Coordinates of C-alpha atoms in Angstrom, one line a residue:
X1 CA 77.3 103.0 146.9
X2 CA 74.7 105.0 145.1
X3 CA 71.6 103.2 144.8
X4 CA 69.6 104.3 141.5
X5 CA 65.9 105.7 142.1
X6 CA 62.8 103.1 141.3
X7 CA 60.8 104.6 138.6
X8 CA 57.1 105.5 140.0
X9 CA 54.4 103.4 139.4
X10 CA 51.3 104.9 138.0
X11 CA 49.2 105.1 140.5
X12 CA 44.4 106.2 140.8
X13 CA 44.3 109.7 140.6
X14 CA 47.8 110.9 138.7
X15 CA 47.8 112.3 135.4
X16 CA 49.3 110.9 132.8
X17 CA 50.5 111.9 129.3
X18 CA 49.3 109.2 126.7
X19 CA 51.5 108.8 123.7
X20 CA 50.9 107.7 120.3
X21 CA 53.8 108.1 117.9
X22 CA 54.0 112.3 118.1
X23 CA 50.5 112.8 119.4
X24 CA 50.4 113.2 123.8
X25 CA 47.6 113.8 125.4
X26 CA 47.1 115.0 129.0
X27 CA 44.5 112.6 130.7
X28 CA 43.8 111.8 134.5
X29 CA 43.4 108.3 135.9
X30 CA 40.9 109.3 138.0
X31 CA 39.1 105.5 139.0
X32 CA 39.5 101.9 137.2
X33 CA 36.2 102.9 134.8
X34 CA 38.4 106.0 133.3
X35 CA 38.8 105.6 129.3
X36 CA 40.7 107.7 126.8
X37 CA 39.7 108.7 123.5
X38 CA 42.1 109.2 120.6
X39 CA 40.8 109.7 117.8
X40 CA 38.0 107.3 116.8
X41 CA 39.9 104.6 119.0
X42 CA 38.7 104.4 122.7
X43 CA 41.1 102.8 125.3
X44 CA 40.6 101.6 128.5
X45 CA 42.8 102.7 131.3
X46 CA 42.2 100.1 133.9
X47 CA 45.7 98.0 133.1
X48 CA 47.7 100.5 133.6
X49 CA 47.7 100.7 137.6
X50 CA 51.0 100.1 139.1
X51 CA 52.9 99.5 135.9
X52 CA 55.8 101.8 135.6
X53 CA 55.7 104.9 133.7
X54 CA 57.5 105.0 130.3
X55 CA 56.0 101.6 129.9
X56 CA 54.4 100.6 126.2
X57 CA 51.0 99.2 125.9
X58 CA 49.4 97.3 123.0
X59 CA 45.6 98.7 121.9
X60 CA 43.6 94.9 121.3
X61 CA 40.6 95.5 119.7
X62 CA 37.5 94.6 122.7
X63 CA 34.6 96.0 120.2
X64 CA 33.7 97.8 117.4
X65 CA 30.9 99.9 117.7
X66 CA 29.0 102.0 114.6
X67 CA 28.9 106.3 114.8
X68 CA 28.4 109.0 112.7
X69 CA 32.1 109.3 111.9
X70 CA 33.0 105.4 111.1
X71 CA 33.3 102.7 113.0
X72 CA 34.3 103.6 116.9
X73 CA 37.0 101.1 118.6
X74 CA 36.7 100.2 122.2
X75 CA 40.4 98.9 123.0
X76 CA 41.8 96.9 126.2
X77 CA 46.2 97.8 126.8
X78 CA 48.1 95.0 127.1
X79 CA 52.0 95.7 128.4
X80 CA 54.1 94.6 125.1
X81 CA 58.0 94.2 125.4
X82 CA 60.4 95.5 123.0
X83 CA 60.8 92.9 120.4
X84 CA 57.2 93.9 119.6
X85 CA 58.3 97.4 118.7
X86 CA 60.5 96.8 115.9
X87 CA 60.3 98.8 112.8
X88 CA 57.9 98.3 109.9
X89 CA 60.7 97.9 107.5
X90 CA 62.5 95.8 109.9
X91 CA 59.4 93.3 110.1
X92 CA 58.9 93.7 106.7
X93 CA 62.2 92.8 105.5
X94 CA 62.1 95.5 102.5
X95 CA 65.6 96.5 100.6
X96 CA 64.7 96.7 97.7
X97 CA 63.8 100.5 96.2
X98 CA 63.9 102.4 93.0
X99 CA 66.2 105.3 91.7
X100 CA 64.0 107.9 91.4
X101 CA 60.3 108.8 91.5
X102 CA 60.2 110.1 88.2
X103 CA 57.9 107.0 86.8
X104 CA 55.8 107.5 89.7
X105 CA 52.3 108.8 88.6
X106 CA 49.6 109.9 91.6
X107 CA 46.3 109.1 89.7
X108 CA 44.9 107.1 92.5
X109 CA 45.3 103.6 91.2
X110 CA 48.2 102.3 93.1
X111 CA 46.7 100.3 95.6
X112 CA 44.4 97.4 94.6
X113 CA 42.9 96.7 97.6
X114 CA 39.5 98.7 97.8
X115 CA 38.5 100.3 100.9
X116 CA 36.2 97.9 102.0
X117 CA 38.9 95.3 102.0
X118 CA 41.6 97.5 104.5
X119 CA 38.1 97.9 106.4
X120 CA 37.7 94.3 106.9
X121 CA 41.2 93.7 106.9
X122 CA 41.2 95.7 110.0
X123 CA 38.6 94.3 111.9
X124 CA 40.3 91.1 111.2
X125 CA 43.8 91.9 111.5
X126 CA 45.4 94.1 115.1
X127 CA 48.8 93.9 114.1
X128 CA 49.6 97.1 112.2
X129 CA 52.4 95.6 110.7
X130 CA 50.2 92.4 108.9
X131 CA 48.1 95.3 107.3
X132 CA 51.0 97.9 105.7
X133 CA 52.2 94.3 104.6
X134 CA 49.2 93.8 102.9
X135 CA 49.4 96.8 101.6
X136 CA 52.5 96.9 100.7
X137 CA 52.0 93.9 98.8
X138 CA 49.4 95.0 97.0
X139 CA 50.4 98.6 95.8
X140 CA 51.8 99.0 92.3
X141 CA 54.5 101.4 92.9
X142 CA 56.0 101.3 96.3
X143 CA 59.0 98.8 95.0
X144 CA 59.6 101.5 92.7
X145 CA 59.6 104.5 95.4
X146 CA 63.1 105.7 96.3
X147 CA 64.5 104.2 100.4
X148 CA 63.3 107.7 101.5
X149 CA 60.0 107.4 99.6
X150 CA 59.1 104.3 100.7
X151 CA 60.2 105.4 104.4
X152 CA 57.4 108.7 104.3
X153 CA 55.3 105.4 102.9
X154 CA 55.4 103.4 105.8
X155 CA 55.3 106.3 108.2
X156 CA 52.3 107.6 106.9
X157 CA 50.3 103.9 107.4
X158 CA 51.7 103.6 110.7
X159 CA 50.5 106.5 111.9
X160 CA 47.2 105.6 110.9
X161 CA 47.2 101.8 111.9
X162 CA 49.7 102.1 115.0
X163 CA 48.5 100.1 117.9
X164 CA 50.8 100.6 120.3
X165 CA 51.1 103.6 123.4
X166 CA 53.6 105.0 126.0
X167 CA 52.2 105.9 129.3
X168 CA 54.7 109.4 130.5
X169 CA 54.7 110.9 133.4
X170 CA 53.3 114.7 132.8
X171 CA 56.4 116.9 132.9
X172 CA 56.6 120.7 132.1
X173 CA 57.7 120.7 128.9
X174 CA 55.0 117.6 127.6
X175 CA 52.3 119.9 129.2
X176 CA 53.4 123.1 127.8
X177 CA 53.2 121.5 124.4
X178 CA 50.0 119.4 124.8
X179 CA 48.2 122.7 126.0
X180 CA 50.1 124.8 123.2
X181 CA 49.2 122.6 120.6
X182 CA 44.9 122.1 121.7
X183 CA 44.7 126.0 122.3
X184 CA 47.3 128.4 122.7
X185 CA 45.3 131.4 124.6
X186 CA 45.0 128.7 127.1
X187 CA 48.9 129.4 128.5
X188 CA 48.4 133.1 126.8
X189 CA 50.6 131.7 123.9
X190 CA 53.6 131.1 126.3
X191 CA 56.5 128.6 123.8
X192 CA 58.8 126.5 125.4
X193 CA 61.3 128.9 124.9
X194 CA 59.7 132.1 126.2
X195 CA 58.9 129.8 129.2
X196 CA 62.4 129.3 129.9
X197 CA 63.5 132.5 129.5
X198 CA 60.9 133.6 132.1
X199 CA 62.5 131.1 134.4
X200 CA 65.5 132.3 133.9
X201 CA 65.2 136.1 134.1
X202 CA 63.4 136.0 137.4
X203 CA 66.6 133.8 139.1
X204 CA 64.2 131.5 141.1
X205 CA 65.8 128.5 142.9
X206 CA 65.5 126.9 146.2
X207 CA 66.1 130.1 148.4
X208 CA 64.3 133.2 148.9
X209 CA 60.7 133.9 148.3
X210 CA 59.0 134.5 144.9
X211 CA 55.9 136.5 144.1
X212 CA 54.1 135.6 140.5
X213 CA 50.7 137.5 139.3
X214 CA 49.0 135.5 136.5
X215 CA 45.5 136.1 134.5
X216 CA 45.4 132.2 133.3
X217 CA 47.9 129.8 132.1
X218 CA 46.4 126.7 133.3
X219 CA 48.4 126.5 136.4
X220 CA 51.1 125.8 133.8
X221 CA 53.7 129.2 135.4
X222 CA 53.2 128.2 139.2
X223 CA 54.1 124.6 138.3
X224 CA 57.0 125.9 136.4
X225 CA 58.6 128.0 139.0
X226 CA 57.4 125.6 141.8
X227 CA 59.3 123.3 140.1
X228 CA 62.5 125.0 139.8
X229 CA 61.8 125.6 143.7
X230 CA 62.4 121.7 143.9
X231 CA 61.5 119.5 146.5
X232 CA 63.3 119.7 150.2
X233 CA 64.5 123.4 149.8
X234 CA 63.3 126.8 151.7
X235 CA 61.9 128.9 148.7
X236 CA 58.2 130.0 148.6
X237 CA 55.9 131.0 146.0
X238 CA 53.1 133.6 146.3
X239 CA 51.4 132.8 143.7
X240 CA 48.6 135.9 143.1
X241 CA 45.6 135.7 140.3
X242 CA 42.6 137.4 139.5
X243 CA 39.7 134.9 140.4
X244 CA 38.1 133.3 143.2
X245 CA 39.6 129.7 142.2
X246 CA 43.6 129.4 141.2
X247 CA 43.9 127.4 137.8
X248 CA 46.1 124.3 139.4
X249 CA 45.9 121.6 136.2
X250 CA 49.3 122.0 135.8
X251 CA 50.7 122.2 139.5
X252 CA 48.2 118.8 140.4
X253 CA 49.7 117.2 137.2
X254 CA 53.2 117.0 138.2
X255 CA 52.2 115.2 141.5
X256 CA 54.7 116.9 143.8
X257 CA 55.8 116.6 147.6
X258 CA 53.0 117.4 149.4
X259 CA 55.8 119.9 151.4
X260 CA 56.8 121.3 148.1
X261 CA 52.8 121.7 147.6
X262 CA 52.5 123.4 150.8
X263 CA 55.3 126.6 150.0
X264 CA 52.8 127.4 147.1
X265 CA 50.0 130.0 148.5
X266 CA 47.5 131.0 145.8
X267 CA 45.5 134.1 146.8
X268 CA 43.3 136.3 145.2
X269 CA 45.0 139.3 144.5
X270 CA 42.1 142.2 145.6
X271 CA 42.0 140.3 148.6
X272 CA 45.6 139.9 149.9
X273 CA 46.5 143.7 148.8
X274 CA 43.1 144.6 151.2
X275 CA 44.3 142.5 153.7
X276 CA 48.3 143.6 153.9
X277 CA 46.9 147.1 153.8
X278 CA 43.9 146.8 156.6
X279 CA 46.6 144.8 158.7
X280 CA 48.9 147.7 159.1
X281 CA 45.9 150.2 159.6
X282 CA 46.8 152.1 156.7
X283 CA 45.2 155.4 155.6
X284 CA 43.7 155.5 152.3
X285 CA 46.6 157.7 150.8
X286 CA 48.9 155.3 151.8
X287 CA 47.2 153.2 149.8
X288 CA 48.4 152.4 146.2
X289 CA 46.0 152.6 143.7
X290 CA 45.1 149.6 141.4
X291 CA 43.0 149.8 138.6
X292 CA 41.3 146.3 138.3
X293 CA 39.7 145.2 135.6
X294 CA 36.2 143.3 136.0
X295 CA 38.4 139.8 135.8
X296 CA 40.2 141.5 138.4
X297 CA 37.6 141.8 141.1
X298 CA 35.8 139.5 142.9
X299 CA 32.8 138.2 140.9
X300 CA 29.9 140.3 143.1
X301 CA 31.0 143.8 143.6
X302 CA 30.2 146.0 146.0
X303 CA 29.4 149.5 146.7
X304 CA 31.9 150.3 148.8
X305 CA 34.5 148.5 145.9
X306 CA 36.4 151.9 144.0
X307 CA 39.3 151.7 142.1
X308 CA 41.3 152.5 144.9
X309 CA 41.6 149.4 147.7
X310 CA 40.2 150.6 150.7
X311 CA 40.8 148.8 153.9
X312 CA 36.9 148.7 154.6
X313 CA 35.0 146.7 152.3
X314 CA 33.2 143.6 152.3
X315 CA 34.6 140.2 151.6
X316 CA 34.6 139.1 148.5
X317 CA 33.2 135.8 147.0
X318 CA 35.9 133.9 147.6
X319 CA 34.9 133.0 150.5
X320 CA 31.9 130.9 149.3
X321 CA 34.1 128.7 147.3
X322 CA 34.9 124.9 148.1
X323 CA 38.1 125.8 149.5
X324 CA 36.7 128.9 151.6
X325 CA 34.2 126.5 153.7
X326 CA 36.7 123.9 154.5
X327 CA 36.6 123.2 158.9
X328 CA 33.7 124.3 160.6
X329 CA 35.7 125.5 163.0
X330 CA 38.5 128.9 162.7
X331 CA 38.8 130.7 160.0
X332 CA 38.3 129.8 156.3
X333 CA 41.1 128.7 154.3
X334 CA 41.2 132.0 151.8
X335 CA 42.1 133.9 155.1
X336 CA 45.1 131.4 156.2
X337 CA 46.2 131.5 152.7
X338 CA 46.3 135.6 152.5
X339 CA 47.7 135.4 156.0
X340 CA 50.9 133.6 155.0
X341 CA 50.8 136.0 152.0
X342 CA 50.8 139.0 153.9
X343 CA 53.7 137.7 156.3
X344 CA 56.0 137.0 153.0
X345 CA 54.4 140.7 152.0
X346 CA 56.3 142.5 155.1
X347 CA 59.5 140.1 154.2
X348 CA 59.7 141.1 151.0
X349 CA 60.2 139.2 147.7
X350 CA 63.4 138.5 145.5
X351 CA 61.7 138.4 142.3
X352 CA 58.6 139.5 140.9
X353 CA 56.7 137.7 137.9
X354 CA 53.8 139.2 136.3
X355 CA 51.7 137.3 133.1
X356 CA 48.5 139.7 132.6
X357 CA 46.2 139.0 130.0
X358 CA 44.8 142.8 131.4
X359 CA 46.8 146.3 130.9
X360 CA 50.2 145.2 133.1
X361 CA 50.9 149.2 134.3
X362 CA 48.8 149.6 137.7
X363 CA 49.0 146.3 138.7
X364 CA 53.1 146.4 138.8
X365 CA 53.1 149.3 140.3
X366 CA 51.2 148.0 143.3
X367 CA 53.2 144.9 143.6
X368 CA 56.9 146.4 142.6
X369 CA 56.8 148.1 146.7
X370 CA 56.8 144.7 147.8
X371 CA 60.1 143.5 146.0
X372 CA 63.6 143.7 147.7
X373 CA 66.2 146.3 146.0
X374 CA 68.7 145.0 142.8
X375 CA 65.6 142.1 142.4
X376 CA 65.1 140.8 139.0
X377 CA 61.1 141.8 137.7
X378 CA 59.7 140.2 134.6
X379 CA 56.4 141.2 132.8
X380 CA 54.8 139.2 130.1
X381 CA 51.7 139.9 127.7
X382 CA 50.8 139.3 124.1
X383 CA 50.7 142.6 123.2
X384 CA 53.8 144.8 122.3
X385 CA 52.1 148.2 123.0
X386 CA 50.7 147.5 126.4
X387 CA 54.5 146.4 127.5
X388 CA 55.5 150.0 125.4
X389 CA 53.8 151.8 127.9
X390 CA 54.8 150.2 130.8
X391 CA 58.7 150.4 129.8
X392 CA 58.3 154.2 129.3
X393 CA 56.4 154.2 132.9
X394 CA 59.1 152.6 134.6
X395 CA 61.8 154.6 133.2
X396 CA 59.9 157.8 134.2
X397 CA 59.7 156.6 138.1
X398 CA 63.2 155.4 138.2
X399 CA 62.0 152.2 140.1
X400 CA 63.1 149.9 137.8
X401 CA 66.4 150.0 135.8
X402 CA 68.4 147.8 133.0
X403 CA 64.8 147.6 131.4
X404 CA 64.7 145.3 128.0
X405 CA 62.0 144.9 125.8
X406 CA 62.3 141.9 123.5
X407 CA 60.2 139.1 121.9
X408 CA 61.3 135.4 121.1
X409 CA 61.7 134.1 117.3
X410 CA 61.8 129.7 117.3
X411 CA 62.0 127.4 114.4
X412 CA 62.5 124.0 115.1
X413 CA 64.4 121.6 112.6
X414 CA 64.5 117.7 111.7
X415 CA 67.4 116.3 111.9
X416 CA 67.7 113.0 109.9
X417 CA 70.4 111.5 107.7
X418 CA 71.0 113.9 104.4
X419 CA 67.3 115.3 105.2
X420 CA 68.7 118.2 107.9
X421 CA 66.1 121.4 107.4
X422 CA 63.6 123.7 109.0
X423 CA 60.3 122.3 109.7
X424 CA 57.6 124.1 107.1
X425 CA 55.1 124.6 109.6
X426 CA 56.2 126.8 113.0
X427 CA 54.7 130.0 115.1
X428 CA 55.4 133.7 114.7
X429 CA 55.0 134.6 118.2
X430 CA 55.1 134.0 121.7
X431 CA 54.4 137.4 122.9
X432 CA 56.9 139.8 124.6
X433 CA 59.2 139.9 127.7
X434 CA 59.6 143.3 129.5
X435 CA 62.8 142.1 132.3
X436 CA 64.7 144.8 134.8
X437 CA 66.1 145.4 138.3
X438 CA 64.5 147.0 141.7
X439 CA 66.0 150.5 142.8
X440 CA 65.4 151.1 145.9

């Protein structure tokens, strides 16, 4: 007999995705002093360790401190059990409402209750539903309002005075749109949808071995393909970027196996094409040229760096990194990790993933030799004419066939009762997809 999966505990040092009615928030609970800020409230974190995640926490008011923007609320989380989460309208008891709005007039007047009375009414008062009660008591027209009215009513004070939280565990989707919605250029304006179709062009699963080339998404496209890996399988990322240190926000965020971890190898992408090259004693004119752009290259550069990689040059700062130093004894960690790289090099990869914020042309083209034949290859970037370019490159070669060029178009819609319709607000564009297949 099946036995159903305990749901983990949230535990010092996870991440956690805080929620608070729509608005999430990506936050790591780091040590028992860690707090949280939403807003002008300020919660502490320390009674959440090992409560389960998906559990619902009350904000209690601990002190109320003066700032330049209002009052500032320090809040202690209390776990709250479902009872406590009923509707407003429920609690309330309302059923009564009016035909129409038409009587309705929006000159400010409505509500009796002067500002400095909700103020103290607050600091009196934590239950968000006692206040919208006063307030409901005390406006003029909200008997009048219409049941959908009055609904948009309640929402609206709820969202302002809503004192309860969800604790989530970080999953790809929650990050993507926490880091969409703060700052797009963060994950190069990938959507959720563009995301999955990047998934799902390159065919990654739990076999074979994957190479990926990204200019900064926040870690957010090695989690992603790491987790379609999955845990317990015999797939492998190489995952390839341009600086000394891998953005990993994302990848630490989901907290996976530590052997699932461990079939991840970031390198710096200078170095590991150096070092597969200088391995197999190459000549220079066997050598592919790369043209690197100055976020390409290590941070100091040297004379004897061109824009062709030659097998003699000096190593680059990545070595003098955290990571680099680790042991005092064998080699530094950067040349392990390009090691492994270079041994899945030789192998050969069954898909390649590129996501450059730089021109994508040269930097294919010294990565497409290391794909198997009849491989998928998918190349992202924000910019239509850079992707142009590259299509009409490939077709020239004949390395690459079945070549599409396309770009994703989302609207999202509410769905509610006799209130179905597109959302007003939504984004033009996620950038562009340029997929295909390996000739040999």
């Amino acid at each position: 007999m099946a036995t159903e999966e305990a749901t983990p505990k949230i535990q010092l040092g996870d991440y956690i995705v805080i929620q608070r009615q729509k608005y999430t928030k990506l936050q790591k609970f780091g040590s028992l002093d860690t707090t949280s800020t939403l807003g002008k409230e300020t919660l502490e974190l320390k009674s959440l360790l090992d409560h389960p995640y998906g559990s619902t926490f009350k904000m209690c008011v601990k002190e109320t401190k003066p700032g330049k923007r209002g009052a500032q609320r320090q809040h202690t989380l209390e776990l709250c059990s479902e009872t406590e989460l009923r509707s407003t309208r429920e609690v309330l008891g309302i059923s009564s409402s009016g035909a129409d709005n038409r009587d309705i007039c929006d000159d400010g007047e409505a509500q009796t209750l002067k500002p400095e009375d909700i103020a103290q009414l607050r600091e009196e008062c934590n239950d968000s539903s006692k206040i919208i009660e006063k307030l409901v008591e005390n406006s003029k027209t909200f008997h009048n309002r219409t049941e959908y009215s009055q609904e948009k009513y309640l929402l609206k004070k709820e969202k302002k005075y809503f004192e309860f939280v969800q604790i989530r565990q970080p999953t790809i989707r929650l990050m993507l749109d926490i880091f969409y919605r703060q700052d797009s250029e963060k994950v190069m304006g990938i959507r959720v949808d563009t995301l999955s179709q990047i998934i799902s062009y390159s065919g990654v699963c739990g076999f074979g071995s994957y190479l990926l080339y990204e200019s900064g998404t926040n870690g957010l496209l090695p989690a992603a393909m790491l987790n379609s890996i999955g845990a317990g399988t015999e797939g492998t990322l190489v995952h390839m970027h341009p600086g000394n240190v891998p953005q990993k926000q994302a990848l630490l965020a989901l907290k996976l196996p530590l052997e699932q971890q461990q079939r991840c190898v970031s390198v710096n992408l200078y170095s590991v094409l150096r070092e597969f090259y200088q391995g197999e004693e190459s000549k220079i004119s066997d050598i592919p040229p790369v043209e690197l752009s100055e976020e390409t290259q290590p941070e100091t550069p040297t004379e004897e760096q061109t824009d062709t990689i030659e097998p003699k040059t000096k190593k680059p700062k990545l070595e003098d990194t955290k990571n680099g130093r680790e042991g005092t004894k064998g080699p530094p960690r950067w040349h392990l990790e390009n090691k492994r790289a270079t041994a899945l090099m030789h192998a050969q990869f069954d898909s390649l993933v590129l996501a450059a914020k730089e021109h994508p042309s040269s930097i294919l083209q010294a990565l497409l030799p290391h794909v198997k034949p009849s491989r998928p290859v998918v190349v992202f970037s924000t910019c239509k004419e850079l992707l142009q370019e590259t299509f009409m490159e490939l077709k020239t070669s004949g390395k690459v066939t079945g070549l599409h060029l396309t770009s994703n178009w989302l609207r999202t819609y509410q769905i509610l009762p006799n209130r179905t319709h597109p959302e007003v607000n939504m984004s033009g564009n996620s950038g562009y997809l340029l997929t295909g297949y390996t000739l040999r």
